[in-house]
Tab-separated table of C-alpha atoms and ligand atoms in Angstrom:
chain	number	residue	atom	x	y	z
A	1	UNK	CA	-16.785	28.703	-38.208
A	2	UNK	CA	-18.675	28.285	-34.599
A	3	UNK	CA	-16.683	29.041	-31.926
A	4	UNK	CA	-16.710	25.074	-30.737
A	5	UNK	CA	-12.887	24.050	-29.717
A	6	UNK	CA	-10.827	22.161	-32.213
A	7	UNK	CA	-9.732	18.207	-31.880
A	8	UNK	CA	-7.372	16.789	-34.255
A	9	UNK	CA	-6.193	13.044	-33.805
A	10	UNK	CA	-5.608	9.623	-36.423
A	11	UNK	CA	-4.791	6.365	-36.574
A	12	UNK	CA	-1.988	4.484	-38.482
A	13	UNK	CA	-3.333	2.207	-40.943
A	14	UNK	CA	-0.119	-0.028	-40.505
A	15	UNK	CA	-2.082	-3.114	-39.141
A	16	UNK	CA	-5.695	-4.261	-37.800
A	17	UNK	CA	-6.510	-2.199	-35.382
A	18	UNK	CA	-6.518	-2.959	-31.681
A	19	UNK	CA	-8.925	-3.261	-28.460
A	20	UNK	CA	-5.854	-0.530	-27.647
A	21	UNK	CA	-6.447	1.807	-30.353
A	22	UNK	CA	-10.425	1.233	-29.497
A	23	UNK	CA	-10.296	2.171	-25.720
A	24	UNK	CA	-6.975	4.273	-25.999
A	25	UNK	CA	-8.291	6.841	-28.291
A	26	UNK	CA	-11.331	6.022	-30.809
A	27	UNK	CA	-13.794	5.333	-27.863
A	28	UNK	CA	-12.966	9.264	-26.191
A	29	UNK	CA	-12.876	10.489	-30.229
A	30	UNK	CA	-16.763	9.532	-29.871
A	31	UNK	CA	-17.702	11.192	-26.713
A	32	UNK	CA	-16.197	14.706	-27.679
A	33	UNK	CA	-17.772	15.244	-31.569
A	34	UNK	CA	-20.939	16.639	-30.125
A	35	UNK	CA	-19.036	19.668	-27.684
A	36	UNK	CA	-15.746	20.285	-29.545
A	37	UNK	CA	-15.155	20.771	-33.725
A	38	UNK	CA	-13.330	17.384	-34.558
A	39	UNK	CA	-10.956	16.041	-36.946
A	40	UNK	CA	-9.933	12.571	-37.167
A	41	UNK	CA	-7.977	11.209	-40.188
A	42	UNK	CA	-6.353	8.150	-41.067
A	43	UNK	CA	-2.364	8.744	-41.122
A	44	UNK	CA	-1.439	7.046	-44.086
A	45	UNK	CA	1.743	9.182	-44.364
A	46	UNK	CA	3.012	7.663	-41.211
A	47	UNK	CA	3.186	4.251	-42.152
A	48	UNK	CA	5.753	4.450	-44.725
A	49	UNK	CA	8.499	4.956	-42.588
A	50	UNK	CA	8.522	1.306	-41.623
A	51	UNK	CA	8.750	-0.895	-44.832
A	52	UNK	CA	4.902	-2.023	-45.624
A	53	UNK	CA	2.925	-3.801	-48.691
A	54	UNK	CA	1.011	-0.974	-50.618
A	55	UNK	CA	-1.776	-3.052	-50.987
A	56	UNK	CA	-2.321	-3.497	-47.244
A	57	UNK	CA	-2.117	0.493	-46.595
A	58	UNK	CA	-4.355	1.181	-48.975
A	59	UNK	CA	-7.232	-1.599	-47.920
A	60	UNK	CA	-6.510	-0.557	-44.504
A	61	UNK	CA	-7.140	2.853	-45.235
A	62	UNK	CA	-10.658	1.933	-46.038
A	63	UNK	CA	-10.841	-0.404	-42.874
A	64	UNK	CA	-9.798	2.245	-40.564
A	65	UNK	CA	-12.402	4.941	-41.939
A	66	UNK	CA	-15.058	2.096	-41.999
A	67	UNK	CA	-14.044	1.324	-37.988
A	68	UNK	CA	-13.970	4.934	-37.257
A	69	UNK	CA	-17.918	5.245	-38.075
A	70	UNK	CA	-18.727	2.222	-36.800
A	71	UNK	CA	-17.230	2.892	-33.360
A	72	UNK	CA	-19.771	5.916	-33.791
A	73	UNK	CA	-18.210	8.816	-35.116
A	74	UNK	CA	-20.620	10.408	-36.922
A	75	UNK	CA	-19.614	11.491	-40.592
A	76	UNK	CA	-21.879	14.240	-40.443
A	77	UNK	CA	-20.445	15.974	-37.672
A	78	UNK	CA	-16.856	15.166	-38.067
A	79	UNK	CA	-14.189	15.751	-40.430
A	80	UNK	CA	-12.838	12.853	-41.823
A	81	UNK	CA	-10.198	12.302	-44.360
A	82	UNK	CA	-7.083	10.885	-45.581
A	83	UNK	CA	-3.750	12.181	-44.867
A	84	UNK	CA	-2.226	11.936	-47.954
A	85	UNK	CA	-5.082	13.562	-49.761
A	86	UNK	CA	-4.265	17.127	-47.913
A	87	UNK	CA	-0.667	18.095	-49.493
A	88	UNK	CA	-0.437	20.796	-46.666
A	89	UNK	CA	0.579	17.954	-43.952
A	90	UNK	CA	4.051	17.374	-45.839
A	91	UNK	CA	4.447	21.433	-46.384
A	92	UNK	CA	3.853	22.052	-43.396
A	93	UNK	CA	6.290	19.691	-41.622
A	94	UNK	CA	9.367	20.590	-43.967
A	95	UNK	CA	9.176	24.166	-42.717
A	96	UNK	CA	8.888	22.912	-38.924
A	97	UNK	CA	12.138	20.133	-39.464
A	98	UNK	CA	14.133	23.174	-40.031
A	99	UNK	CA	12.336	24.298	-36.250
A	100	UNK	CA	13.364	21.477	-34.586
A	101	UNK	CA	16.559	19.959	-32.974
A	102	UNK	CA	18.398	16.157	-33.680
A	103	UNK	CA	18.916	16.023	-30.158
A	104	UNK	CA	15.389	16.684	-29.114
A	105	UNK	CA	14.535	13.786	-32.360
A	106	UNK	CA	16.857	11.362	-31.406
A	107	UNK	CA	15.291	11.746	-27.355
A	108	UNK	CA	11.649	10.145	-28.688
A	109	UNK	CA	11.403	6.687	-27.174
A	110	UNK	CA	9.485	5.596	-29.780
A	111	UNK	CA	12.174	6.376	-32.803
A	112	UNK	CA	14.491	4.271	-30.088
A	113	UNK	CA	12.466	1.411	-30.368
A	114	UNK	CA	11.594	1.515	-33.851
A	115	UNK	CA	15.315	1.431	-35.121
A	116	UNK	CA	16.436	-0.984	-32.874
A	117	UNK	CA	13.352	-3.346	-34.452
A	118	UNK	CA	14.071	-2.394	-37.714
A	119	UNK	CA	17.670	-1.500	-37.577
A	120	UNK	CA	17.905	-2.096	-41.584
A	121	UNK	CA	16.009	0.274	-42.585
A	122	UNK	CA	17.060	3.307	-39.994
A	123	UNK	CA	15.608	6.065	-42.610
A	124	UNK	CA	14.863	9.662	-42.443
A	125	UNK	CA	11.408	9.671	-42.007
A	126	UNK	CA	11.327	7.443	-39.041
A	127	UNK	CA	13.162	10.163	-37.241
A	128	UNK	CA	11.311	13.428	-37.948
A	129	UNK	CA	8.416	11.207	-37.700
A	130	UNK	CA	7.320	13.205	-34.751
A	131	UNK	CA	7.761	16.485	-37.389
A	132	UNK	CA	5.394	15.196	-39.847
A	133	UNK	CA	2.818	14.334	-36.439
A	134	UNK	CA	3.373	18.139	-34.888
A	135	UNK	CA	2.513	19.631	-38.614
A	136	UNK	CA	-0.822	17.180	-38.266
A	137	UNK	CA	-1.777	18.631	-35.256
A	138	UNK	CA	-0.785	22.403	-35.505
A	139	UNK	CA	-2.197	22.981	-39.386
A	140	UNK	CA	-5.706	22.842	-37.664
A	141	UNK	CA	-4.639	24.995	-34.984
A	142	UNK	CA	-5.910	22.214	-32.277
A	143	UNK	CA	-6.640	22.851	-28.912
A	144	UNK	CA	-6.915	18.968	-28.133
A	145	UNK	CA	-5.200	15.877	-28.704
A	146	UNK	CA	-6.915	12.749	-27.965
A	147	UNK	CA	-4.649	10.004	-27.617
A	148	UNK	CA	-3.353	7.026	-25.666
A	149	UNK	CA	-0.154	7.348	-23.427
A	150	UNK	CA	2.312	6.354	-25.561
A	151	UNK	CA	2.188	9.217	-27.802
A	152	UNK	CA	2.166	11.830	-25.171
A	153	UNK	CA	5.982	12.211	-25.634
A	154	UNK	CA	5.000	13.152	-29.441
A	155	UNK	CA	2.667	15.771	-28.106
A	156	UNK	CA	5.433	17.255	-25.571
A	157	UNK	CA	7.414	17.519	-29.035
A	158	UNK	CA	4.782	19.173	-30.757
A	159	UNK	CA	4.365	22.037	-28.113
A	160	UNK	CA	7.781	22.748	-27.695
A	161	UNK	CA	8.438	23.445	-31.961
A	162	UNK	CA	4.622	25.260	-31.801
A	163	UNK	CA	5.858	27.411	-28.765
A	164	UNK	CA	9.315	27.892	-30.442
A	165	UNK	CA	8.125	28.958	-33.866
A	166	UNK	CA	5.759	31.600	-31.896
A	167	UNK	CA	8.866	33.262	-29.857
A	168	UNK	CA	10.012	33.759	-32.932
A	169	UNK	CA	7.247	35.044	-35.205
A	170	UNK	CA	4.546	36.059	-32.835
A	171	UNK	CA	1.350	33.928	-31.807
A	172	UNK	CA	0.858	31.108	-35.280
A	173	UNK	CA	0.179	28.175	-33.547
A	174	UNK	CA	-2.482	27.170	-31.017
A	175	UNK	CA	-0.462	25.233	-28.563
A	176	UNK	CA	-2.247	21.866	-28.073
A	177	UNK	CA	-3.437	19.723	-25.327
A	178	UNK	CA	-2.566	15.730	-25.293
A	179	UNK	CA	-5.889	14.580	-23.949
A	180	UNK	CA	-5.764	10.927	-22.087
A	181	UNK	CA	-9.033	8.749	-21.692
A	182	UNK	CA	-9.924	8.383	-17.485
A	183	UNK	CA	-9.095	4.683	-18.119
A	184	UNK	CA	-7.432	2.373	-21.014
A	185	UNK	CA	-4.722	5.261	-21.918
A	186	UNK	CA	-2.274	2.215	-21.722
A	187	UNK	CA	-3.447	-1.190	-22.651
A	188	UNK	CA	-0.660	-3.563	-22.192
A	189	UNK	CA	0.065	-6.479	-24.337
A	190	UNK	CA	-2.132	-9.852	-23.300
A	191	UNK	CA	0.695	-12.060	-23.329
A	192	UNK	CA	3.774	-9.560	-21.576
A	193	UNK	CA	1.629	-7.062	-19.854
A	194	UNK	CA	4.401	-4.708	-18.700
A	195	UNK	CA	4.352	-4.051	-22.764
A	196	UNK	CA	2.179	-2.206	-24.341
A	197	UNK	CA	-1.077	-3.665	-26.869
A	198	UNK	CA	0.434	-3.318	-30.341
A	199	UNK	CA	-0.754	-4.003	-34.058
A	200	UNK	CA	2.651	-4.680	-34.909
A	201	UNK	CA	3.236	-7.267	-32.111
A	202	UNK	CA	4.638	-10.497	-33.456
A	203	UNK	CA	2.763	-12.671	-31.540
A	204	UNK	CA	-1.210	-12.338	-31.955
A	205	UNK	CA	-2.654	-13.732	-29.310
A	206	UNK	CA	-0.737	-10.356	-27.300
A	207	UNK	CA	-3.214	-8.165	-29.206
A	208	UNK	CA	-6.850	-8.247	-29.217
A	209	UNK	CA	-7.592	-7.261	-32.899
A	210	UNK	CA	-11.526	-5.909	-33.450
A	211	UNK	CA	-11.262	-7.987	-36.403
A	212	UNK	CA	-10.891	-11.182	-35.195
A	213	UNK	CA	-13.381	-13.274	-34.414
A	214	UNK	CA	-15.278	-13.174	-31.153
A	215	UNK	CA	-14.589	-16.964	-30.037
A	216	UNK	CA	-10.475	-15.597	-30.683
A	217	UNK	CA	-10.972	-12.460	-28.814
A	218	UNK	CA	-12.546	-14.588	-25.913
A	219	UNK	CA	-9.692	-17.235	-26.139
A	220	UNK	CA	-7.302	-14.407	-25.795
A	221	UNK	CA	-8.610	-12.948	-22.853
A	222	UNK	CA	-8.905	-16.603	-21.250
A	223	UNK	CA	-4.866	-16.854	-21.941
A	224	UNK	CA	-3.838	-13.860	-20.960
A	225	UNK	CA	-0.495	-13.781	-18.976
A	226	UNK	CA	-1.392	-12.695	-14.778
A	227	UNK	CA	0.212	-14.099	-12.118
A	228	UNK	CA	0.230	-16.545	-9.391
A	229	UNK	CA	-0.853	-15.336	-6.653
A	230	UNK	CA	-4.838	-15.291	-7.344
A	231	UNK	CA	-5.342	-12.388	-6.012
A	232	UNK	CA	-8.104	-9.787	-8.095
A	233	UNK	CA	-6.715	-6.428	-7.267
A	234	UNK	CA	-5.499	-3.259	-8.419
A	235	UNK	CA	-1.830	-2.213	-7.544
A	236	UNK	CA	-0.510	0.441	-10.031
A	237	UNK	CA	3.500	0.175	-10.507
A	238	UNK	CA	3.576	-3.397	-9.336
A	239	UNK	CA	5.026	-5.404	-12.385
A	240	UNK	CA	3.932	-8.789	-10.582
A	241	UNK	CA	0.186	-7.563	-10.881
A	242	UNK	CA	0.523	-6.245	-14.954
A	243	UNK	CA	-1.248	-8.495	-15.734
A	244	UNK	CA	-4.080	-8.576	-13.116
A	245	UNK	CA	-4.401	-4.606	-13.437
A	246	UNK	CA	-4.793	-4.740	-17.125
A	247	UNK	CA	-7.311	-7.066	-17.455
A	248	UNK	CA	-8.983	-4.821	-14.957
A	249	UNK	CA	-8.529	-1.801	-16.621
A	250	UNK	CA	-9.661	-3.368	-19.929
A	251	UNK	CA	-13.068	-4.316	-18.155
A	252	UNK	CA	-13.470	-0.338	-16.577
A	253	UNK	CA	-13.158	1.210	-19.932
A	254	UNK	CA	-15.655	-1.444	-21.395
A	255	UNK	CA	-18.540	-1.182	-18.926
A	256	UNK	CA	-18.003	2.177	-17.990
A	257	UNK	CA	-17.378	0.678	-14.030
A	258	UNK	CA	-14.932	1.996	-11.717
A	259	UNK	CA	-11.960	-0.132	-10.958
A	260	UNK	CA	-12.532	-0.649	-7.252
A	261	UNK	CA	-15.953	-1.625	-8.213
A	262	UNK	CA	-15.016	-4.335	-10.026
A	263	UNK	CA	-12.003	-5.349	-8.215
A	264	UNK	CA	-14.749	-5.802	-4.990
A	265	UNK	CA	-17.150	-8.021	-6.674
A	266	UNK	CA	-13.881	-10.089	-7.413
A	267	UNK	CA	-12.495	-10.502	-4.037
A	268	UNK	CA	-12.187	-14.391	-2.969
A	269	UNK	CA	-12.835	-15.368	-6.563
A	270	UNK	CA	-10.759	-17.260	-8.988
A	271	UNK	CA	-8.459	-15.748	-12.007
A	272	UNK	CA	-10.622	-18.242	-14.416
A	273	UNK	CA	-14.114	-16.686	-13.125
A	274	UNK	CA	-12.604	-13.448	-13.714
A	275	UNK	CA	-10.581	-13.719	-17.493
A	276	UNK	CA	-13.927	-15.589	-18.151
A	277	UNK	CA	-16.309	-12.332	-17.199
A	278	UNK	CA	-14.075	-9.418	-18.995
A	279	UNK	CA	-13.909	-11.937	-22.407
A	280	UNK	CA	-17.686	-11.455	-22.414
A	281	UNK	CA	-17.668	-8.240	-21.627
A	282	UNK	CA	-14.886	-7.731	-24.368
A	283	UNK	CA	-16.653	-9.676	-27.012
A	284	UNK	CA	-20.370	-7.495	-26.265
A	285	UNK	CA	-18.186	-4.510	-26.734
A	286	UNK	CA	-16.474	-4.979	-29.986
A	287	UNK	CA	-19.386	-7.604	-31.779
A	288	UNK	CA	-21.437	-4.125	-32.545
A	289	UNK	CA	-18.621	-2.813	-33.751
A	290	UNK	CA	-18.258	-5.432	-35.776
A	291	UNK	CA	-21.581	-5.847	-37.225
A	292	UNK	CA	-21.963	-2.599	-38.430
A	293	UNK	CA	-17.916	-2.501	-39.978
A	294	UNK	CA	-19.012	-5.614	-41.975
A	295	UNK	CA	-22.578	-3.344	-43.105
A	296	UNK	CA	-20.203	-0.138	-44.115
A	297	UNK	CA	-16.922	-1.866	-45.592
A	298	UNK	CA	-19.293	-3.239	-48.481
A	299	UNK	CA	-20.471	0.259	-49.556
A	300	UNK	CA	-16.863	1.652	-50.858
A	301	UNK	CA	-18.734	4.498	-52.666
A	302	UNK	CA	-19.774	5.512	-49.248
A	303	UNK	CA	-16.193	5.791	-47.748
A	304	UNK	CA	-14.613	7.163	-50.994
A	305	UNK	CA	-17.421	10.185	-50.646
A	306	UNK	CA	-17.175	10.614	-46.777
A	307	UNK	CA	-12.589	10.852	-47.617
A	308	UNK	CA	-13.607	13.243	-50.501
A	309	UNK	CA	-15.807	15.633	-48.638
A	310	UNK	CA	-13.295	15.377	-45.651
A	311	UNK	CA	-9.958	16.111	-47.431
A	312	UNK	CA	-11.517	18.824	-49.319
A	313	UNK	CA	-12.881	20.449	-46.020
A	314	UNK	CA	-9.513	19.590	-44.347
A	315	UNK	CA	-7.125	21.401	-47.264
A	316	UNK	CA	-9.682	24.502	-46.879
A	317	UNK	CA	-9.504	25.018	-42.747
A	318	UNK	CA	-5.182	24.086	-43.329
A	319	UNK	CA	-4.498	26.730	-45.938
A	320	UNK	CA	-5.287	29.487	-43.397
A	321	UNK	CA	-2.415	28.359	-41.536
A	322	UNK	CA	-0.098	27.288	-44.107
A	323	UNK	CA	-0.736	30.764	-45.778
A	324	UNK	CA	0.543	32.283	-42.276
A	325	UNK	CA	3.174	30.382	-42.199
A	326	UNK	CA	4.780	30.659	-45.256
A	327	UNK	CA	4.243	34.389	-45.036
A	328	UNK	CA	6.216	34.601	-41.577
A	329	UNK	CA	9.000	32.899	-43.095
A	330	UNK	CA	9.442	34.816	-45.869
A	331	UNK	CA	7.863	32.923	-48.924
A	332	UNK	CA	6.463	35.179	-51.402
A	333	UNK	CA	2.293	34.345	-50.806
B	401	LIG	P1	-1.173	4.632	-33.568
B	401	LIG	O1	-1.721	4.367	-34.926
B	401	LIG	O2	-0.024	3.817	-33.110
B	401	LIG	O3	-2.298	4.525	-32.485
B	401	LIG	C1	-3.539	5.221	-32.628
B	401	LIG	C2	-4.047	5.662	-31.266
B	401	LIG	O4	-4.208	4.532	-30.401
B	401	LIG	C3	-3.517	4.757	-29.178
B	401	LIG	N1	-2.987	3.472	-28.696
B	401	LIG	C4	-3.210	2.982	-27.476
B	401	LIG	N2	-3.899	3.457	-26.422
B	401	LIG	C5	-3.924	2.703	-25.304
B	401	LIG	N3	-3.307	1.494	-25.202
B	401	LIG	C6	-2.599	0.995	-26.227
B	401	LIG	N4	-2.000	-0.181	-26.113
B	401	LIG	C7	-2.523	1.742	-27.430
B	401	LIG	N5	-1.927	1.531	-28.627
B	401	LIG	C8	-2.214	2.605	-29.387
B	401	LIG	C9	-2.380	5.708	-29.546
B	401	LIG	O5	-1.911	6.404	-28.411
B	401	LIG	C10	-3.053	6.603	-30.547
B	401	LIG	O6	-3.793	7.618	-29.893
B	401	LIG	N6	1.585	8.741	-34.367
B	401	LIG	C11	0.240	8.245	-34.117
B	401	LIG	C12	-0.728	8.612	-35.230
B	401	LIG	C13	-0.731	10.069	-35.500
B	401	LIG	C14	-1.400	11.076	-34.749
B	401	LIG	C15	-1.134	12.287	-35.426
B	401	LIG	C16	-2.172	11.035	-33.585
B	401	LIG	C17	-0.117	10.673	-36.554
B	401	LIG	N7	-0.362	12.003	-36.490
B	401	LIG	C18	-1.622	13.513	-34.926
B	401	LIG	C19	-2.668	12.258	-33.104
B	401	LIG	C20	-2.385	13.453	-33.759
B	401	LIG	C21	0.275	6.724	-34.028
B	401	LIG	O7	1.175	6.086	-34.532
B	401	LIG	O8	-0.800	6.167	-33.432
């Protein structure tokens, strides 16, 4: 092993992915594989804690992996594997539920908005979801976390059982970093923009998907929700300009410009010139992407090696620390 930091994050496969997911967290997982040792899997375990159709997880599983290298992470340098296929995820995070408090559970925003969406099926595994997500992170011993905003609060979590399990048995875990992207940590939803971009959003055209087509994706942008006022500027915390700051924050982390920048070539121009610029600049973004998911997502054998090599190299590097673990505790190793 170099001496190259460690980066563990994943994806749900629970729906198509998003222009959310993309610029939230898969477009930074590109720019750090070449400085840092990473590991990026697709969190299949997750999804069952809101009812799904197996079929779907299991395409999607494919679909994920297949967007993950054609966003540009490079199989070669990366680690890349399935969740499910490293059995040390789920022993890990039954030894850290008995590590970590209801009350600090039941405090996770997003376990308070998924049972109150899916207040049938209020199970278990919805609320030590956030277990299962620390065990993810702290089997690698990662000193990075890149994600988008709204899982921050899981990270928080994460530290606290890492830092608590160490007062108790001396220095096991690496406590790790959340890492945020400079821009698009928070993509809000096109059609209620003080919400955030989701794949599980009931309404599609609030979520750009980077499998639908590019004359959708362009239509999308063109309806987005913004406001009346017509004015092209950037004014973080104020709810009337959601929209307007979104759309501007999706064109930053998609040409790389600065905010102001953009918001300055704007001034004394119309919303429809505007929604009409970031579509295109949306649409040359993902229709790369694109091309070469459509190339990869035909060679299964490909993907089933790449998830082979990857879970086999992820089970070695999560022994050492389940090993520790269960040693600490008092398992006979
Ligand atoms: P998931 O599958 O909901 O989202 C995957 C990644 O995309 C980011 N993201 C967004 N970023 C900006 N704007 C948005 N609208 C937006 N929507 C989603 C998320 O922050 C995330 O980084 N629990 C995680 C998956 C997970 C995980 C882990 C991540 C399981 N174990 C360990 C990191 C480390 C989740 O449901 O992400």
């Amino acid at each position: 092993m170099d001496d190259k930091k460690i980066i563990f994050s994943g994806v749900q496969p629970s729906g198509n992915l998003t222009l959310g997911n993309y610029l939230g967290a898969i477009k930074n997982w590109v720019k750090l594989q070449d400085e840092y040792n990473c590991i990026y899997a697709m969190m299949d375990m997750h999804t069952i804690t809101v009812r799904q159709t197996p079929a779907d997880i299991r395409r999607r599983t494919f679909e994920v992996l297949a967007l993950y290298i054609a966003c540009g992470i490079d199989p070669e340098k990366v680690t890349l594997f399935i969740q499910s296929h490293n059995p040390a995820h789920a022993e890990l995070a039954w030894v850290l539920n008995c590590y970590t408090y209801m009350g600090e559970l039941q405090r996770m925003t997003q376990f308070k908005d998924k049972s109150s969406r899916h207040a049938e099926n209020i199970n278990a595994g919805l609320f030590t979801y956030p277990v299962l997500m620390a065990a993810d992170i702290l089997l690698y011993q990662a000193d990075f976390v890149p994600v988008g905003k709204d899982q921050m609060q899981h990270i928080e979590i994460c530290r606290d059982i890492a830092e608590r399990f160490n007062a108790i048995y001396g220095d096991v875990f690496k406590v790790p970093e959340g890492m945020l992207p400079k821009v698009g940590a928070n993509i809000m939803s096109l059609q209620e923009p003080t919400k955030k971009m989701s794949k599980s959003d009931e309404n599609p055209k609030a979520y750009i998907s980077l499998m639908d087509d590019m004359n959708i994706i362009a239509k999308k942008i063109k309806s987005a929700v913004t406001d009346s006022e017509g004015v092209i500027e950037y004014r973080e915390g104020d709810e009337t300009k959601a929209g307007v700051n979104n759309l501007l924050s999706i064109m930053s982390a998609v040409t790389g410009r600065e905010i102001d920048s953009i918001a300055a070539e704007y001034s004394g121009k119309g919303y429809g010139d505007f929604k009409g610029d970031v579509a295109e600049a949306v649409v040359e973004c993902i229709r790369p992407i694109r091309q070469e998911y459509d190339r990869l997502i035909s060679d299964k054998q490909y993907l089933l090696d790449i998830c082979a090599k990857g879970a086999e190299s992820a089970a070695r590097i999560s022994q050492r620390t389940i090993k520790k673990v269960y040693k600490k505790v008092g398992f006979v190793v």
